[in-house]
Amino acid sequence: MSAPSKKMTILLVDDKPENLLSLEDMLQAPNRVFLKAQSGNEALKLTLKSPDIGLIMLDVQMGEMDGYEVARLLKSNPKTKDISIIFVTAINKEEQYVLKGFEEGAVDYLAKPLDVDITRAKVSVFEKLYFYQEELKNAFAEKDKINKQLERFMFVVAHDLKSPLNGAIGLLNLIAEDDRIKNEPDLHEYMQIVLTATNHLTEMITSVLDYTRKIEEEQPKEPVEVGQLLRHMVKLLFLPNTVSVEYDTEFPTITTTRLKLQQVFQNLVTNAIKHNDKENVEIRIGARESQKEGYIEFYVQDNGPGVSQRDTDRIFRLFEKGDSANGTGIGLNIFKMLVEEQGGKVWVESNPGVGSKFFFEWSKQ
């Protein structure tokens, strides 16, 4: 691994100054910073003051507070419990003492006199682990930052959509009360359908607004009859006569966030219609028990152009599409994100020219 730009701080703890100098000289490297402590109390103070410590080389035998007690206190503190500790000792090499060191939180044990090559090799391993962990923390922090930006974007869009929609609903209600509409049964029925759809859209936008105001742990879950959800969703899509949706199986009732599951199915159904190359679009939806305990496996099948083998993973990536697809490439990525968010996975089986079958696992609880 190439030398990281960020440095790792190593805390050396030994009550003999000559041992500290010897160990520092042995472990010198451009990307390392060393702190030194000559007692357990000093080591604890330095650790609390220095959040960048990635490794502690801790002598076992010290006056007042031995290495075991120092390790025990470090592991009991949430701020320091994840720091790697290597015990260094000239005595107590018996198995029972080595095991005690591991019980107190040490990740490794080195016996004096130290072998230079072994000591350097072990420290290098923990150094790499430290930098990998730092990269992972940074990746999670960036992910949280992006998620917060997306939530703010969702809030702004949903809020801006709701205002003109409320005005449109008010106008539609006035039109619905007009005698010219009431006296025409067909027009009156169409108007009621439009009002139902617009009111449902308002509810969906309200749900999006609520979603952006709550963290993931607070997202409400409720019993959802999946079959009822699907039929209601398809009805409100106002599909043309050239599109048929069939249900291959009975559907369970699960406890989940209704809006998320509806969005998953809606993305798959609209995707199947949008990219279909046939005169008559045929969509089939079904469910079965998943091999993964606690999950249901759903699928949405279409008779569209299909997906080539090399595109079966690519189509789920953000802003990427199959070679023959149109659109932004966002829909299937959102579908994948929503499914993986609650522990499931997505995949597709496809025959080019015949159609595709999109699968996903969804938690029952």
mmCIF file of C-alpha atoms in Angstrom:
data_model
loop_
_atom_site.group_PDB
_atom_site.id
_atom_site.type_symbol
_atom_site.label_atom_id
_atom_site.label_comp_id
_atom_site.label_asym_id
_atom_site.label_seq_id
_atom_site.Cartn_x
_atom_site.Cartn_y
_atom_site.Cartn_z
ATOM 1 C CA MET A 1 0.000 0.000 0.000
ATOM 2 C CA SER A 2 1.384 3.433 -0.888
ATOM 3 C CA ALA A 3 2.147 5.788 1.973
ATOM 4 C CA PRO A 4 -1.107 7.510 3.049
ATOM 5 C CA SER A 5 -1.161 11.295 3.194
ATOM 6 C CA LYS A 6 -2.672 11.096 6.675
ATOM 7 C CA LYS A 7 -0.441 10.064 9.545
ATOM 8 C CA MET A 8 -1.149 7.492 12.249
ATOM 9 C CA THR A 9 -0.374 8.304 15.863
ATOM 10 C CA ILE A 10 1.161 5.501 17.947
ATOM 11 C CA LEU A 11 1.188 5.759 21.741
ATOM 12 C CA LEU A 12 4.194 4.034 23.383
ATOM 13 C CA VAL A 13 3.731 3.219 27.066
ATOM 14 C CA ASP A 14 6.633 2.023 29.244
ATOM 15 C CA ASP A 15 7.974 3.160 32.609
ATOM 16 C CA LYS A 16 11.562 3.016 31.342
ATOM 17 C CA PRO A 17 12.573 5.971 29.077
ATOM 18 C CA GLU A 18 15.259 3.919 27.312
ATOM 19 C CA ASN A 19 12.627 1.355 26.221
ATOM 20 C CA LEU A 20 10.445 4.131 24.795
ATOM 21 C CA LEU A 21 13.347 5.573 22.790
ATOM 22 C CA SER A 22 14.347 2.139 21.522
ATOM 23 C CA LEU A 23 10.799 1.279 20.417
ATOM 24 C CA GLU A 24 10.323 4.644 18.712
ATOM 25 C CA ASP A 25 13.598 4.244 16.833
ATOM 26 C CA MET A 26 12.568 0.728 15.745
ATOM 27 C CA LEU A 27 9.190 1.839 14.378
ATOM 28 C CA GLN A 28 10.127 5.139 12.743
ATOM 29 C CA ALA A 29 8.327 5.770 9.411
ATOM 30 C CA PRO A 30 7.357 8.940 7.478
ATOM 31 C CA ASN A 31 3.625 8.477 8.101
ATOM 32 C CA ARG A 32 3.864 7.840 11.856
ATOM 33 C CA VAL A 33 3.674 10.192 14.836
ATOM 34 C CA PHE A 34 4.689 8.972 18.283
ATOM 35 C CA LEU A 35 3.432 9.904 21.730
ATOM 36 C CA LYS A 36 5.174 8.538 24.825
ATOM 37 C CA ALA A 37 3.898 7.856 28.330
ATOM 38 C CA GLN A 38 5.843 6.532 31.339
ATOM 39 C CA SER A 39 2.835 5.508 33.443
ATOM 40 C CA GLY A 40 -0.667 4.157 33.109
ATOM 41 C CA ASN A 41 -2.239 7.430 34.272
ATOM 42 C CA GLU A 42 -0.227 9.447 31.761
ATOM 43 C CA ALA A 43 -1.234 7.011 29.022
ATOM 44 C CA LEU A 44 -4.943 7.406 29.842
ATOM 45 C CA LYS A 45 -4.699 11.223 29.814
ATOM 46 C CA LEU A 46 -2.840 11.272 26.490
ATOM 47 C CA THR A 47 -5.355 8.885 24.895
ATOM 48 C CA LEU A 48 -8.312 11.043 25.893
ATOM 49 C CA LYS A 49 -6.571 14.202 24.610
ATOM 50 C CA SER A 50 -5.455 12.651 21.296
ATOM 51 C CA PRO A 51 -8.361 11.332 19.194
ATOM 52 C CA ASP A 52 -6.050 10.323 16.309
ATOM 53 C CA ILE A 53 -4.261 7.523 18.190
ATOM 54 C CA GLY A 54 -4.520 4.381 16.070
ATOM 55 C CA LEU A 55 -2.327 1.967 18.048
ATOM 56 C CA ILE A 56 -1.027 1.627 21.630
ATOM 57 C CA MET A 57 2.150 -0.339 22.420
ATOM 58 C CA LEU A 58 1.564 -1.033 26.111
ATOM 59 C CA ASP A 59 4.072 -2.426 28.596
ATOM 60 C CA VAL A 60 2.454 -4.860 31.025
ATOM 61 C CA GLN A 61 4.678 -4.371 34.097
ATOM 62 C CA MET A 62 4.532 -0.772 35.350
ATOM 63 C CA GLY A 63 4.397 0.792 38.767
ATOM 64 C CA GLU A 64 1.079 1.901 40.304
ATOM 65 C CA MET A 65 -1.094 0.766 37.358
ATOM 66 C CA ASP A 66 -0.142 -2.220 35.217
ATOM 67 C CA GLY A 67 -0.912 -2.659 31.514
ATOM 68 C CA TYR A 68 -3.897 -4.923 32.176
ATOM 69 C CA GLU A 69 -5.666 -2.217 34.175
ATOM 70 C CA VAL A 70 -4.848 0.460 31.583
ATOM 71 C CA ALA A 71 -6.314 -1.724 28.818
ATOM 72 C CA ARG A 72 -9.415 -2.458 30.920
ATOM 73 C CA LEU A 73 -10.071 1.267 31.464
ATOM 74 C CA LEU A 74 -9.489 2.095 27.795
ATOM 75 C CA LYS A 75 -11.899 -0.605 26.635
ATOM 76 C CA SER A 76 -14.572 0.571 29.088
ATOM 77 C CA ASN A 77 -14.570 4.106 27.628
ATOM 78 C CA PRO A 78 -16.673 4.563 24.429
ATOM 79 C CA LYS A 79 -14.167 7.153 23.145
ATOM 80 C CA THR A 80 -11.167 4.810 23.360
ATOM 81 C CA LYS A 81 -12.629 1.291 23.199
ATOM 82 C CA ASP A 82 -11.821 0.761 19.496
ATOM 83 C CA ILE A 83 -8.109 1.600 19.671
ATOM 84 C CA SER A 84 -5.871 -1.401 18.917
ATOM 85 C CA ILE A 85 -3.572 -2.423 21.791
ATOM 86 C CA ILE A 86 -0.410 -4.543 21.580
ATOM 87 C CA PHE A 87 0.955 -5.724 24.948
ATOM 88 C CA VAL A 88 4.751 -5.669 25.288
ATOM 89 C CA THR A 89 6.303 -7.580 28.208
ATOM 90 C CA ALA A 90 9.581 -9.091 29.405
ATOM 91 C CA ILE A 91 7.880 -11.470 31.869
ATOM 92 C CA ASN A 92 4.577 -13.340 32.242
ATOM 93 C CA LYS A 93 4.928 -15.136 28.904
ATOM 94 C CA GLU A 94 2.940 -18.110 30.184
ATOM 95 C CA GLU A 95 -0.259 -18.911 28.342
ATOM 96 C CA GLN A 96 -2.528 -17.818 31.210
ATOM 97 C CA TYR A 97 -1.041 -14.311 31.203
ATOM 98 C CA VAL A 98 -1.180 -14.038 27.436
ATOM 99 C CA LEU A 99 -4.845 -15.053 27.514
ATOM 100 C CA LYS A 100 -5.496 -12.510 30.254
ATOM 101 C CA GLY A 101 -4.045 -9.840 27.983
ATOM 102 C CA PHE A 102 -6.456 -10.767 25.209
ATOM 103 C CA GLU A 103 -9.370 -10.794 27.682
ATOM 104 C CA GLU A 104 -8.511 -7.244 28.716
ATOM 105 C CA GLY A 105 -8.688 -6.067 25.106
ATOM 106 C CA ALA A 106 -5.248 -6.559 23.584
ATOM 107 C CA VAL A 107 -5.169 -7.490 19.908
ATOM 108 C CA ASP A 108 -1.630 -8.896 20.037
ATOM 109 C CA TYR A 109 1.181 -9.803 22.436
ATOM 110 C CA LEU A 110 4.943 -9.207 21.966
ATOM 111 C CA ALA A 111 7.638 -10.591 24.244
ATOM 112 C CA LYS A 112 10.874 -8.777 25.103
ATOM 113 C CA PRO A 113 13.540 -8.749 23.842
ATOM 114 C CA LEU A 114 11.612 -7.660 20.771
ATOM 115 C CA ASP A 115 12.370 -9.187 17.412
ATOM 116 C CA VAL A 116 12.780 -6.149 15.128
ATOM 117 C CA ASP A 117 11.341 -7.729 11.974
ATOM 118 C CA ILE A 118 8.320 -9.287 13.726
ATOM 119 C CA THR A 119 7.554 -6.077 15.636
ATOM 120 C CA ARG A 120 7.713 -3.930 12.503
ATOM 121 C CA ALA A 121 5.604 -6.417 10.534
ATOM 122 C CA LYS A 122 2.873 -6.553 13.176
ATOM 123 C CA VAL A 123 2.725 -2.781 13.557
ATOM 124 C CA SER A 124 2.498 -2.434 9.760
ATOM 125 C CA VAL A 125 -0.519 -4.771 9.729
ATOM 126 C CA PHE A 126 -2.337 -2.673 12.321
ATOM 127 C CA GLU A 127 -1.325 0.494 10.520
ATOM 128 C CA LYS A 128 -2.978 -0.750 7.307
ATOM 129 C CA LEU A 129 -6.061 -1.764 9.286
ATOM 130 C CA TYR A 130 -6.210 1.701 10.849
ATOM 131 C CA PHE A 131 -6.099 3.477 7.483
ATOM 132 C CA TYR A 132 -8.698 1.118 5.989
ATOM 133 C CA GLN A 133 -10.979 1.900 8.943
ATOM 134 C CA GLU A 134 -10.421 5.622 8.442
ATOM 135 C CA GLU A 135 -11.314 5.303 4.752
ATOM 136 C CA LEU A 136 -14.460 3.417 5.712
ATOM 137 C CA LYS A 137 -15.443 6.093 8.247
ATOM 138 C CA ASN A 138 -14.922 8.799 5.626
ATOM 139 C CA ALA A 139 -16.994 6.856 3.104
ATOM 140 C CA PHE A 140 -19.862 6.546 5.593
ATOM 141 C CA ALA A 141 -19.605 10.240 6.439
ATOM 142 C CA GLU A 142 -19.787 11.114 2.722
ATOM 143 C CA LYS A 143 -22.769 8.785 2.307
ATOM 144 C CA ASP A 144 -24.584 10.488 5.198
ATOM 145 C CA LYS A 145 -23.808 13.886 3.680
ATOM 146 C CA ILE A 146 -25.242 12.830 0.299
ATOM 147 C CA ASN A 147 -28.319 11.302 1.965
ATOM 148 C CA LYS A 148 -28.999 14.552 3.824
ATOM 149 C CA GLN A 149 -28.650 16.503 0.573
ATOM 150 C CA LEU A 150 -31.095 14.129 -1.139
ATOM 151 C CA GLU A 151 -33.560 14.470 1.743
ATOM 152 C CA ARG A 152 -33.406 18.273 1.514
ATOM 153 C CA PHE A 153 -33.891 18.033 -2.247
ATOM 154 C CA MET A 154 -36.910 15.733 -1.751
ATOM 155 C CA PHE A 155 -38.396 18.169 0.755
ATOM 156 C CA VAL A 156 -38.024 21.167 -1.566
ATOM 157 C CA VAL A 157 -39.449 19.310 -4.573
ATOM 158 C CA ALA A 158 -42.343 17.840 -2.587
ATOM 159 C CA HIS A 159 -43.162 21.191 -0.996
ATOM 160 C CA ASP A 160 -43.065 23.008 -4.328
ATOM 161 C CA LEU A 161 -45.296 20.365 -5.939
ATOM 162 C CA LYS A 162 -47.902 20.430 -3.193
ATOM 163 C CA SER A 163 -48.796 24.112 -3.469
ATOM 164 C CA PRO A 164 -49.910 24.182 -7.150
ATOM 165 C CA LEU A 165 -51.485 20.734 -6.733
ATOM 166 C CA ASN A 166 -53.732 22.021 -3.947
ATOM 167 C CA GLY A 167 -54.821 24.827 -6.247
ATOM 168 C CA ALA A 168 -55.580 22.356 -9.039
ATOM 169 C CA ILE A 169 -57.621 20.165 -6.668
ATOM 170 C CA GLY A 170 -59.651 23.176 -5.574
ATOM 171 C CA LEU A 171 -60.374 24.060 -9.195
ATOM 172 C CA LEU A 172 -61.297 20.445 -10.019
ATOM 173 C CA ASN A 173 -63.735 20.374 -7.105
ATOM 174 C CA LEU A 174 -65.423 23.496 -8.448
ATOM 175 C CA ILE A 175 -65.674 21.949 -11.931
ATOM 176 C CA ALA A 176 -67.062 18.722 -10.446
ATOM 177 C CA GLU A 177 -69.922 20.687 -8.863
ATOM 178 C CA ASP A 178 -70.858 22.338 -12.162
ATOM 179 C CA ASP A 179 -74.299 21.178 -13.393
ATOM 180 C CA ARG A 180 -72.930 20.574 -16.878
ATOM 181 C CA ILE A 181 -70.604 17.947 -15.416
ATOM 182 C CA LYS A 182 -73.180 16.469 -13.030
ATOM 183 C CA ASN A 183 -75.708 16.037 -15.840
ATOM 184 C CA GLU A 184 -73.245 14.038 -17.968
ATOM 185 C CA PRO A 185 -72.696 10.637 -16.263
ATOM 186 C CA ASP A 186 -69.531 9.851 -18.210
ATOM 187 C CA LEU A 187 -67.950 13.243 -17.529
ATOM 188 C CA HIS A 188 -68.977 13.046 -13.877
ATOM 189 C CA GLU A 189 -67.329 9.603 -13.529
ATOM 190 C CA TYR A 190 -64.138 10.787 -15.223
ATOM 191 C CA MET A 191 -64.008 13.799 -12.949
ATOM 192 C CA GLN A 192 -64.319 11.605 -9.855
ATOM 193 C CA ILE A 193 -61.448 9.428 -11.105
ATOM 194 C CA VAL A 194 -59.274 12.518 -11.634
ATOM 195 C CA LEU A 195 -60.127 13.830 -8.170
ATOM 196 C CA THR A 196 -59.301 10.476 -6.592
ATOM 197 C CA ALA A 197 -55.960 10.391 -8.380
ATOM 198 C CA THR A 198 -55.018 13.956 -7.461
ATOM 199 C CA ASN A 199 -55.989 13.433 -3.826
ATOM 200 C CA HIS A 200 -53.882 10.279 -3.778
ATOM 201 C CA LEU A 201 -50.975 12.228 -5.264
ATOM 202 C CA THR A 202 -51.368 14.803 -2.497
ATOM 203 C CA GLU A 203 -51.193 12.007 0.087
ATOM 204 C CA MET A 204 -48.020 10.657 -1.537
ATOM 205 C CA ILE A 205 -46.382 14.093 -1.494
ATOM 206 C CA THR A 206 -47.370 14.497 2.168
ATOM 207 C CA SER A 207 -45.771 11.133 2.889
ATOM 208 C CA VAL A 208 -42.570 12.271 1.165
ATOM 209 C CA LEU A 209 -42.549 15.421 3.283
ATOM 210 C CA ASP A 210 -43.042 13.347 6.435
ATOM 211 C CA TYR A 211 -40.269 11.008 5.334
ATOM 212 C CA THR A 212 -37.751 13.839 4.992
ATOM 213 C CA ARG A 213 -38.579 15.078 8.499
ATOM 214 C CA LYS A 214 -37.812 11.767 10.189
ATOM 215 C CA ILE A 215 -34.680 9.710 10.516
ATOM 216 C CA GLU A 216 -34.715 6.096 9.342
ATOM 217 C CA GLU A 217 -35.411 4.620 12.812
ATOM 218 C CA GLU A 218 -38.566 6.734 13.083
ATOM 219 C CA GLN A 219 -40.062 5.682 9.761
ATOM 220 C CA PRO A 220 -43.543 4.338 10.531
ATOM 221 C CA LYS A 221 -44.250 0.707 9.704
ATOM 222 C CA GLU A 222 -47.735 -0.728 9.358
ATOM 223 C CA PRO A 223 -49.456 -3.938 8.208
ATOM 224 C CA VAL A 224 -49.637 -3.753 4.406
ATOM 225 C CA GLU A 225 -51.766 -6.074 2.267
ATOM 226 C CA VAL A 226 -49.428 -6.275 -0.702
ATOM 227 C CA GLY A 227 -52.100 -7.437 -3.147
ATOM 228 C CA GLN A 228 -54.338 -4.514 -2.220
ATOM 229 C CA LEU A 229 -51.412 -2.092 -2.483
ATOM 230 C CA LEU A 230 -50.581 -3.381 -5.980
ATOM 231 C CA ARG A 231 -54.121 -3.162 -7.322
ATOM 232 C CA HIS A 232 -54.581 0.324 -5.909
ATOM 233 C CA MET A 233 -51.245 1.462 -7.375
ATOM 234 C CA VAL A 234 -52.014 0.039 -10.847
ATOM 235 C CA LYS A 235 -55.444 1.650 -10.838
ATOM 236 C CA LEU A 236 -53.957 5.072 -10.177
ATOM 237 C CA LEU A 237 -51.407 4.712 -12.983
ATOM 238 C CA PHE A 238 -54.269 4.961 -15.517
ATOM 239 C CA LEU A 239 -52.679 2.417 -17.817
ATOM 240 C CA PRO A 240 -53.821 2.385 -21.475
ATOM 241 C CA ASN A 241 -55.657 -0.619 -22.934
ATOM 242 C CA THR A 242 -52.429 -1.809 -24.539
ATOM 243 C CA VAL A 243 -50.963 -2.558 -21.088
ATOM 244 C CA SER A 244 -52.113 -5.533 -19.021
ATOM 245 C CA VAL A 245 -51.021 -6.390 -15.486
ATOM 246 C CA GLU A 246 -51.604 -9.910 -14.186
ATOM 247 C CA TYR A 247 -50.993 -11.329 -10.723
ATOM 248 C CA ASP A 248 -49.441 -14.795 -10.658
ATOM 249 C CA THR A 249 -49.841 -15.483 -6.942
ATOM 250 C CA GLU A 250 -51.615 -14.564 -3.754
ATOM 251 C CA PHE A 251 -49.807 -11.849 -1.839
ATOM 252 C CA PRO A 252 -49.020 -11.741 1.889
ATOM 253 C CA THR A 253 -49.658 -9.064 4.473
ATOM 254 C CA ILE A 254 -46.345 -7.740 5.799
ATOM 255 C CA THR A 255 -45.304 -5.050 8.267
ATOM 256 C CA THR A 256 -43.383 -2.408 6.354
ATOM 257 C CA THR A 257 -43.236 1.231 5.253
ATOM 258 C CA ARG A 258 -46.047 1.441 2.703
ATOM 259 C CA LEU A 259 -44.592 4.348 0.710
ATOM 260 C CA LYS A 260 -41.240 2.603 0.154
ATOM 261 C CA LEU A 261 -42.744 -0.690 -1.013
ATOM 262 C CA GLN A 262 -45.150 1.144 -3.303
ATOM 263 C CA GLN A 263 -42.276 3.143 -4.785
ATOM 264 C CA VAL A 264 -40.339 -0.074 -5.486
ATOM 265 C CA PHE A 265 -43.244 -1.681 -7.370
ATOM 266 C CA GLN A 266 -44.119 1.570 -9.138
ATOM 267 C CA ASN A 267 -40.529 1.983 -10.371
ATOM 268 C CA LEU A 268 -40.506 -1.551 -11.778
ATOM 269 C CA VAL A 269 -43.937 -1.327 -13.432
ATOM 270 C CA THR A 270 -43.333 2.088 -15.023
ATOM 271 C CA ASN A 271 -39.868 0.931 -16.121
ATOM 272 C CA ALA A 272 -41.424 -2.135 -17.793
ATOM 273 C CA ILE A 273 -43.870 0.081 -19.686
ATOM 274 C CA LYS A 274 -41.443 2.857 -20.579
ATOM 275 C CA HIS A 275 -38.837 0.583 -22.145
ATOM 276 C CA ASN A 276 -41.206 -1.926 -23.763
ATOM 277 C CA ASP A 277 -40.920 -2.377 -27.515
ATOM 278 C CA LYS A 278 -44.051 -4.488 -28.036
ATOM 279 C CA GLU A 279 -47.452 -3.294 -29.269
ATOM 280 C CA ASN A 280 -49.110 -4.887 -26.253
ATOM 281 C CA VAL A 281 -47.288 -4.667 -22.942
ATOM 282 C CA GLU A 282 -47.672 -7.672 -20.644
ATOM 283 C CA ILE A 283 -46.627 -7.415 -16.993
ATOM 284 C CA ARG A 284 -46.833 -10.201 -14.431
ATOM 285 C CA ILE A 285 -46.275 -9.734 -10.687
ATOM 286 C CA GLY A 286 -45.791 -12.498 -8.157
ATOM 287 C CA ALA A 287 -44.337 -13.480 -4.783
ATOM 288 C CA ARG A 288 -42.818 -16.482 -3.047
ATOM 289 C CA GLU A 289 -41.010 -17.293 0.180
ATOM 290 C CA SER A 290 -37.381 -16.241 0.048
ATOM 291 C CA GLN A 291 -34.532 -18.560 0.946
ATOM 292 C CA LYS A 292 -33.441 -15.749 3.260
ATOM 293 C CA GLU A 293 -35.254 -16.121 6.556
ATOM 294 C CA GLY A 294 -37.721 -13.347 7.350
ATOM 295 C CA TYR A 295 -37.977 -12.130 3.740
ATOM 296 C CA ILE A 296 -40.442 -12.387 0.840
ATOM 297 C CA GLU A 297 -39.204 -12.614 -2.739
ATOM 298 C CA PHE A 298 -41.218 -10.539 -5.233
ATOM 299 C CA TYR A 299 -40.841 -10.297 -8.996
ATOM 300 C CA VAL A 300 -42.095 -8.111 -11.827
ATOM 301 C CA GLN A 301 -41.903 -9.712 -15.283
ATOM 302 C CA ASP A 302 -42.357 -8.004 -18.646
ATOM 303 C CA ASN A 303 -42.339 -8.912 -22.338
ATOM 304 C CA GLY A 304 -40.021 -6.062 -23.327
ATOM 305 C CA PRO A 305 -36.715 -6.033 -25.232
ATOM 306 C CA GLY A 306 -34.827 -7.718 -22.401
ATOM 307 C CA VAL A 307 -31.397 -6.948 -21.042
ATOM 308 C CA SER A 308 -28.091 -8.228 -22.395
ATOM 309 C CA GLN A 309 -25.936 -10.327 -20.070
ATOM 310 C CA ARG A 310 -23.326 -7.588 -19.730
ATOM 311 C CA ASP A 311 -25.978 -5.083 -18.647
ATOM 312 C CA THR A 312 -27.623 -7.135 -15.859
ATOM 313 C CA ASP A 313 -25.515 -5.453 -13.137
ATOM 314 C CA ARG A 314 -24.843 -2.175 -14.920
ATOM 315 C CA ILE A 315 -28.511 -1.119 -15.113
ATOM 316 C CA PHE A 316 -28.753 -0.876 -11.303
ATOM 317 C CA ARG A 317 -25.963 1.712 -11.056
ATOM 318 C CA LEU A 318 -26.773 5.400 -10.720
ATOM 319 C CA PHE A 319 -27.078 7.187 -14.105
ATOM 320 C CA GLU A 320 -26.194 4.009 -16.037
ATOM 321 C CA LYS A 321 -28.514 2.281 -18.506
ATOM 322 C CA GLY A 322 -28.489 -0.638 -20.861
ATOM 323 C CA ASP A 323 -27.277 -0.005 -24.387
ATOM 324 C CA SER A 324 -30.814 0.193 -25.790
ATOM 325 C CA ALA A 325 -32.453 2.072 -22.908
ATOM 326 C CA ASN A 326 -33.630 5.668 -22.741
ATOM 327 C CA GLY A 327 -34.151 7.858 -19.681
ATOM 328 C CA THR A 328 -31.906 9.059 -16.853
ATOM 329 C CA GLY A 329 -30.828 5.730 -15.382
ATOM 330 C CA ILE A 330 -32.031 6.772 -11.913
ATOM 331 C CA GLY A 331 -35.187 4.635 -11.485
ATOM 332 C CA LEU A 332 -33.569 1.209 -11.091
ATOM 333 C CA ASN A 333 -30.847 2.652 -8.852
ATOM 334 C CA ILE A 334 -33.523 4.039 -6.501
ATOM 335 C CA PHE A 335 -35.238 0.622 -6.612
ATOM 336 C CA LYS A 336 -31.957 -1.074 -5.642
ATOM 337 C CA MET A 337 -31.239 1.472 -2.903
ATOM 338 C CA LEU A 338 -34.670 1.047 -1.283
ATOM 339 C CA VAL A 339 -34.402 -2.747 -1.322
ATOM 340 C CA GLU A 340 -30.855 -2.885 0.056
ATOM 341 C CA GLU A 341 -31.719 -0.298 2.692
ATOM 342 C CA GLN A 342 -33.798 -2.908 4.537
ATOM 343 C CA GLY A 343 -31.439 -5.839 4.000
ATOM 344 C CA GLY A 344 -32.698 -7.325 0.722
ATOM 345 C CA LYS A 345 -31.030 -7.771 -2.647
ATOM 346 C CA VAL A 346 -32.050 -7.255 -6.292
ATOM 347 C CA TRP A 347 -31.306 -9.168 -9.473
ATOM 348 C CA VAL A 348 -32.684 -9.685 -12.967
ATOM 349 C CA GLU A 349 -33.140 -12.647 -15.280
ATOM 350 C CA SER A 350 -33.558 -11.729 -18.912
ATOM 351 C CA ASN A 351 -33.748 -13.073 -22.459
ATOM 352 C CA PRO A 352 -32.976 -10.386 -25.053
ATOM 353 C CA GLY A 353 -36.001 -9.916 -27.308
ATOM 354 C CA VAL A 354 -38.280 -11.913 -24.987
ATOM 355 C CA GLY A 355 -38.432 -9.937 -21.736
ATOM 356 C CA SER A 356 -37.033 -9.422 -18.247
ATOM 357 C CA LYS A 357 -37.916 -10.621 -14.768
ATOM 358 C CA PHE A 358 -36.817 -8.342 -11.941
ATOM 359 C CA PHE A 359 -36.562 -9.923 -8.485
ATOM 360 C CA PHE A 360 -36.171 -8.347 -5.065
ATOM 361 C CA GLU A 361 -36.243 -9.478 -1.445
ATOM 362 C CA TRP A 362 -38.316 -7.525 1.059
ATOM 363 C CA SER A 363 -38.368 -7.914 4.822
ATOM 364 C CA LYS A 364 -41.597 -9.201 6.386
ATOM 365 C CA GLN A 365 -41.100 -7.005 9.449
#
